[in-house]
mmCIF file of C-alpha atoms in Angstrom:
data_model
loop_
_atom_site.group_PDB
_atom_site.id
_atom_site.type_symbol
_atom_site.label_atom_id
_atom_site.label_comp_id
_atom_site.label_asym_id
_atom_site.label_seq_id
_atom_site.Cartn_x
_atom_site.Cartn_y
_atom_site.Cartn_z
ATOM 1 C CA UNK A 1 -20.254 -14.630 7.499
ATOM 2 C CA UNK A 2 -18.673 -15.248 10.848
ATOM 3 C CA UNK A 3 -18.373 -12.476 13.354
ATOM 4 C CA UNK A 4 -15.889 -12.141 16.149
ATOM 5 C CA UNK A 5 -16.899 -10.863 19.549
ATOM 6 C CA UNK A 6 -14.638 -8.096 20.741
ATOM 7 C CA UNK A 7 -13.760 -7.881 24.394
ATOM 8 C CA UNK A 8 -11.984 -4.837 25.776
ATOM 9 C CA UNK A 9 -8.357 -5.489 26.545
ATOM 10 C CA UNK A 10 -8.158 -8.853 24.735
ATOM 11 C CA UNK A 11 -7.030 -7.591 21.375
ATOM 12 C CA UNK A 12 -3.591 -6.082 20.843
ATOM 13 C CA UNK A 13 -3.115 -2.926 18.837
ATOM 14 C CA UNK A 14 -1.726 -3.515 15.360
ATOM 15 C CA UNK A 15 1.086 -1.215 14.337
ATOM 16 C CA UNK A 16 1.201 -0.347 10.642
ATOM 17 C CA UNK A 17 4.982 -0.107 10.716
ATOM 18 C CA UNK A 18 5.695 -3.612 12.026
ATOM 19 C CA UNK A 19 8.799 -5.014 10.383
ATOM 20 C CA UNK A 20 8.514 -7.516 7.553
ATOM 21 C CA UNK A 21 11.620 -9.190 6.161
ATOM 22 C CA UNK A 22 13.015 -7.372 3.129
ATOM 23 C CA UNK A 23 12.603 -10.416 0.900
ATOM 24 C CA UNK A 24 9.014 -11.064 1.988
ATOM 25 C CA UNK A 25 6.681 -11.479 -0.993
ATOM 26 C CA UNK A 26 4.362 -8.738 0.249
ATOM 27 C CA UNK A 27 7.235 -6.268 0.344
ATOM 28 C CA UNK A 28 7.859 -6.883 -3.359
ATOM 29 C CA UNK A 29 4.268 -5.931 -4.213
ATOM 30 C CA UNK A 30 4.478 -2.769 -2.099
ATOM 31 C CA UNK A 31 7.757 -1.802 -3.772
ATOM 32 C CA UNK A 32 6.426 -2.354 -7.292
ATOM 33 C CA UNK A 33 3.379 -0.182 -6.642
ATOM 34 C CA UNK A 34 5.338 2.643 -5.051
ATOM 35 C CA UNK A 35 8.109 2.522 -7.658
ATOM 36 C CA UNK A 36 5.881 2.502 -10.734
ATOM 37 C CA UNK A 37 3.662 5.312 -9.517
ATOM 38 C CA UNK A 38 6.645 7.308 -8.239
ATOM 39 C CA UNK A 39 8.503 7.075 -11.552
ATOM 40 C CA UNK A 40 5.358 7.978 -13.498
ATOM 41 C CA UNK A 41 4.758 11.079 -11.385
ATOM 42 C CA UNK A 42 8.412 12.129 -11.606
ATOM 43 C CA UNK A 43 8.310 11.797 -15.412
ATOM 44 C CA UNK A 44 5.083 13.826 -15.584
ATOM 45 C CA UNK A 45 6.562 16.532 -13.375
ATOM 46 C CA UNK A 46 9.826 16.770 -15.315
ATOM 47 C CA UNK A 47 7.992 16.973 -18.645
ATOM 48 C CA UNK A 48 5.794 19.720 -17.204
ATOM 49 C CA UNK A 49 8.801 21.718 -16.028
ATOM 50 C CA UNK A 50 10.643 21.350 -19.353
ATOM 51 C CA UNK A 51 7.663 22.835 -21.225
ATOM 52 C CA UNK A 52 8.283 26.192 -19.465
ATOM 53 C CA UNK A 53 4.703 26.414 -18.247
ATOM 54 C CA UNK A 54 4.035 29.245 -15.797
ATOM 55 C CA UNK A 55 4.008 28.256 -12.140
ATOM 56 C CA UNK A 56 0.321 29.078 -11.541
ATOM 57 C CA UNK A 57 -0.695 29.297 -15.207
ATOM 58 C CA UNK A 58 -4.209 27.994 -15.862
ATOM 59 C CA UNK A 59 -4.055 28.444 -19.627
ATOM 60 C CA UNK A 60 -4.563 24.804 -20.553
ATOM 61 C CA UNK A 61 -1.016 23.609 -21.284
ATOM 62 C CA UNK A 62 -0.979 19.830 -21.567
ATOM 63 C CA UNK A 63 1.604 17.209 -20.688
ATOM 64 C CA UNK A 64 0.882 13.571 -21.591
ATOM 65 C CA UNK A 65 -2.785 14.421 -22.144
ATOM 66 C CA UNK A 66 -3.206 16.046 -18.729
ATOM 67 C CA UNK A 67 -3.431 19.733 -17.928
ATOM 68 C CA UNK A 68 -0.433 21.008 -16.023
ATOM 69 C CA UNK A 69 1.373 24.034 -14.716
ATOM 70 C CA UNK A 70 4.580 24.582 -12.773
ATOM 71 C CA UNK A 71 2.972 24.081 -9.366
ATOM 72 C CA UNK A 72 1.429 20.750 -10.368
ATOM 73 C CA UNK A 73 4.738 19.657 -11.922
ATOM 74 C CA UNK A 74 6.707 20.410 -8.754
ATOM 75 C CA UNK A 75 4.049 18.730 -6.601
ATOM 76 C CA UNK A 76 4.128 15.650 -8.863
ATOM 77 C CA UNK A 77 7.920 15.428 -8.580
ATOM 78 C CA UNK A 78 7.792 15.723 -4.771
ATOM 79 C CA UNK A 79 5.136 13.014 -4.413
ATOM 80 C CA UNK A 80 6.954 10.830 -6.948
ATOM 81 C CA UNK A 81 10.235 11.145 -5.021
ATOM 82 C CA UNK A 82 8.479 10.165 -1.768
ATOM 83 C CA UNK A 83 6.913 7.116 -3.426
ATOM 84 C CA UNK A 84 10.238 6.151 -4.994
ATOM 85 C CA UNK A 85 11.918 6.493 -1.584
ATOM 86 C CA UNK A 86 9.214 4.188 -0.213
ATOM 87 C CA UNK A 87 10.134 1.698 -2.917
ATOM 88 C CA UNK A 88 13.801 1.855 -1.923
ATOM 89 C CA UNK A 89 12.965 1.370 1.777
ATOM 90 C CA UNK A 90 10.309 -1.269 1.084
ATOM 91 C CA UNK A 91 8.383 -3.238 3.680
ATOM 92 C CA UNK A 92 5.508 -1.700 5.552
ATOM 93 C CA UNK A 93 6.772 1.818 4.868
ATOM 94 C CA UNK A 94 6.102 1.324 1.147
ATOM 95 C CA UNK A 95 2.689 -0.154 1.939
ATOM 96 C CA UNK A 96 1.747 2.697 4.259
ATOM 97 C CA UNK A 97 2.942 5.301 1.738
ATOM 98 C CA UNK A 98 0.893 3.623 -1.000
ATOM 99 C CA UNK A 99 -2.249 3.648 1.139
ATOM 100 C CA UNK A 100 -1.713 7.198 2.383
ATOM 101 C CA UNK A 101 -1.040 8.677 -1.033
ATOM 102 C CA UNK A 102 -3.878 6.628 -2.516
ATOM 103 C CA UNK A 103 -6.318 8.230 -0.090
ATOM 104 C CA UNK A 104 -4.795 11.673 -0.715
ATOM 105 C CA UNK A 105 -5.106 11.260 -4.499
ATOM 106 C CA UNK A 106 -8.784 10.345 -4.180
ATOM 107 C CA UNK A 107 -9.464 13.271 -1.832
ATOM 108 C CA UNK A 108 -7.532 15.552 -4.190
ATOM 109 C CA UNK A 109 -9.708 14.365 -7.060
ATOM 110 C CA UNK A 110 -12.886 15.256 -5.159
ATOM 111 C CA UNK A 111 -11.479 18.615 -4.064
ATOM 112 C CA UNK A 112 -10.385 19.611 -7.547
ATOM 113 C CA UNK A 113 -13.643 18.336 -9.030
ATOM 114 C CA UNK A 114 -15.366 21.011 -6.974
ATOM 115 C CA UNK A 115 -12.825 23.660 -8.026
ATOM 116 C CA UNK A 116 -12.860 22.993 -11.794
ATOM 117 C CA UNK A 117 -14.669 26.137 -12.938
ATOM 118 C CA UNK A 118 -13.516 28.479 -10.164
ATOM 119 C CA UNK A 119 -10.704 30.961 -9.648
ATOM 120 C CA UNK A 120 -9.262 28.660 -6.947
ATOM 121 C CA UNK A 121 -8.169 26.032 -9.465
ATOM 122 C CA UNK A 122 -4.499 27.007 -9.109
ATOM 123 C CA UNK A 123 -3.258 23.529 -10.154
ATOM 124 C CA UNK A 124 -4.967 23.923 -13.575
ATOM 125 C CA UNK A 125 -7.013 20.746 -13.163
ATOM 126 C CA UNK A 126 -9.420 19.667 -15.883
ATOM 127 C CA UNK A 127 -11.748 16.657 -15.806
ATOM 128 C CA UNK A 128 -9.024 14.367 -17.178
ATOM 129 C CA UNK A 129 -6.782 15.331 -14.239
ATOM 130 C CA UNK A 130 -9.595 14.519 -11.813
ATOM 131 C CA UNK A 131 -10.137 11.108 -13.404
ATOM 132 C CA UNK A 132 -6.376 10.467 -13.400
ATOM 133 C CA UNK A 133 -6.263 11.362 -9.710
ATOM 134 C CA UNK A 134 -9.048 8.877 -8.944
ATOM 135 C CA UNK A 135 -7.402 6.087 -10.954
ATOM 136 C CA UNK A 136 -3.946 6.628 -9.418
ATOM 137 C CA UNK A 137 -5.503 6.768 -5.940
ATOM 138 C CA UNK A 138 -7.291 3.453 -6.426
ATOM 139 C CA UNK A 139 -4.173 1.804 -7.867
ATOM 140 C CA UNK A 140 -2.005 3.027 -4.991
ATOM 141 C CA UNK A 141 -4.539 1.884 -2.406
ATOM 142 C CA UNK A 142 -4.764 -1.534 -4.066
ATOM 143 C CA UNK A 143 -0.986 -1.971 -3.999
ATOM 144 C CA UNK A 144 -0.799 -0.715 -0.414
ATOM 145 C CA UNK A 145 -3.573 -2.925 0.943
ATOM 146 C CA UNK A 146 -2.470 -6.078 -0.859
ATOM 147 C CA UNK A 147 -2.002 -8.792 1.731
ATOM 148 C CA UNK A 148 -3.032 -6.504 4.587
ATOM 149 C CA UNK A 149 -6.810 -6.631 4.341
ATOM 150 C CA UNK A 150 -9.250 -9.223 3.118
ATOM 151 C CA UNK A 151 -11.447 -12.008 4.363
ATOM 152 C CA UNK A 152 -9.308 -14.851 3.002
ATOM 153 C CA UNK A 153 -5.792 -14.045 4.159
ATOM 154 C CA UNK A 154 -3.668 -17.164 4.711
ATOM 155 C CA UNK A 155 -2.878 -18.073 8.293
ATOM 156 C CA UNK A 156 0.853 -17.536 7.791
ATOM 157 C CA UNK A 157 0.196 -13.899 6.804
ATOM 158 C CA UNK A 158 1.736 -11.565 9.417
ATOM 159 C CA UNK A 159 -1.306 -9.261 9.376
ATOM 160 C CA UNK A 160 -3.743 -12.149 9.891
ATOM 161 C CA UNK A 161 -1.606 -13.384 12.782
ATOM 162 C CA UNK A 162 -1.590 -9.911 14.375
ATOM 163 C CA UNK A 163 -5.380 -9.626 14.108
ATOM 164 C CA UNK A 164 -6.143 -13.127 15.402
ATOM 165 C CA UNK A 165 -3.862 -13.807 18.384
ATOM 166 C CA UNK A 166 -6.283 -16.337 19.943
ATOM 167 C CA UNK A 167 -6.397 -18.412 16.756
ATOM 168 C CA UNK A 168 -2.601 -18.291 16.471
ATOM 169 C CA UNK A 169 -2.250 -19.444 20.085
ATOM 170 C CA UNK A 170 -4.746 -22.271 19.443
ATOM 171 C CA UNK A 171 -2.823 -23.380 16.349
ATOM 172 C CA UNK A 172 0.439 -23.360 18.274
ATOM 173 C CA UNK A 173 -1.167 -25.339 21.111
ATOM 174 C CA UNK A 174 -2.497 -27.947 18.659
ATOM 175 C CA UNK A 175 0.978 -28.217 17.101
ATOM 176 C CA UNK A 176 2.551 -28.775 20.543
ATOM 177 C CA UNK A 177 -0.111 -31.319 21.551
ATOM 178 C CA UNK A 178 0.251 -33.381 18.382
ATOM 179 C CA UNK A 179 2.623 -36.283 18.957
ATOM 180 C CA UNK A 180 5.894 -35.955 17.145
ATOM 181 C CA UNK A 181 6.601 -38.564 14.438
ATOM 182 C CA UNK A 182 9.712 -39.809 16.279
ATOM 183 C CA UNK A 183 7.700 -40.541 19.447
ATOM 184 C CA UNK A 184 5.076 -42.658 17.611
ATOM 185 C CA UNK A 185 7.357 -45.128 15.868
ATOM 186 C CA UNK A 186 9.787 -47.148 17.947
ATOM 187 C CA UNK A 187 13.331 -47.402 16.641
ATOM 188 C CA UNK A 188 13.990 -50.416 14.401
ATOM 189 C CA UNK A 189 15.558 -53.465 16.133
ATOM 190 C CA UNK A 190 19.301 -53.919 15.655
ATOM 191 C CA UNK A 191 20.326 -56.166 12.773
ATOM 192 C CA UNK A 192 22.191 -59.374 13.365
ATOM 193 C CA UNK A 193 25.671 -59.501 11.970
ATOM 194 C CA UNK A 194 25.198 -63.112 10.774
#
């Protein structure tokens, strides 16, 4: 595995909200992840609210195989709307939302795992909710990090180019130094009219 020596001041800071074109293939992946998860959470929240479950009820009412109450339903709708808005906006905003909510879902799973058998379990979590939170968190993080991290990103990837400015400059220098095809071959001699 190759390592890169870091020198202070030689590496530019990478902004997570750098603009990618709307039709960029990475933007499509970010949008799909945010949209699918957002719609799923909105559906779960609406079904929970239509069951007339108490807002902080911990009685074990289930929606789609998961425990729920009014507070969890409203929270699911809010998060789902934010993810769906990220899908509509697209680009790096969708990617950043996917990663952020993925981390929050995983942390929420750990937090509620510790609160399962306590009086502080006001979202009525059971073990299936904890597992669902872990799975959704991993899926969201996968969609959000697609094309942004990895050891084998292609050199035309905007994130690879932002992380490796010296290599990009060297590639551009090699492209400028290479003789152009028109300079190598002389023009053909004129044809005789006879």
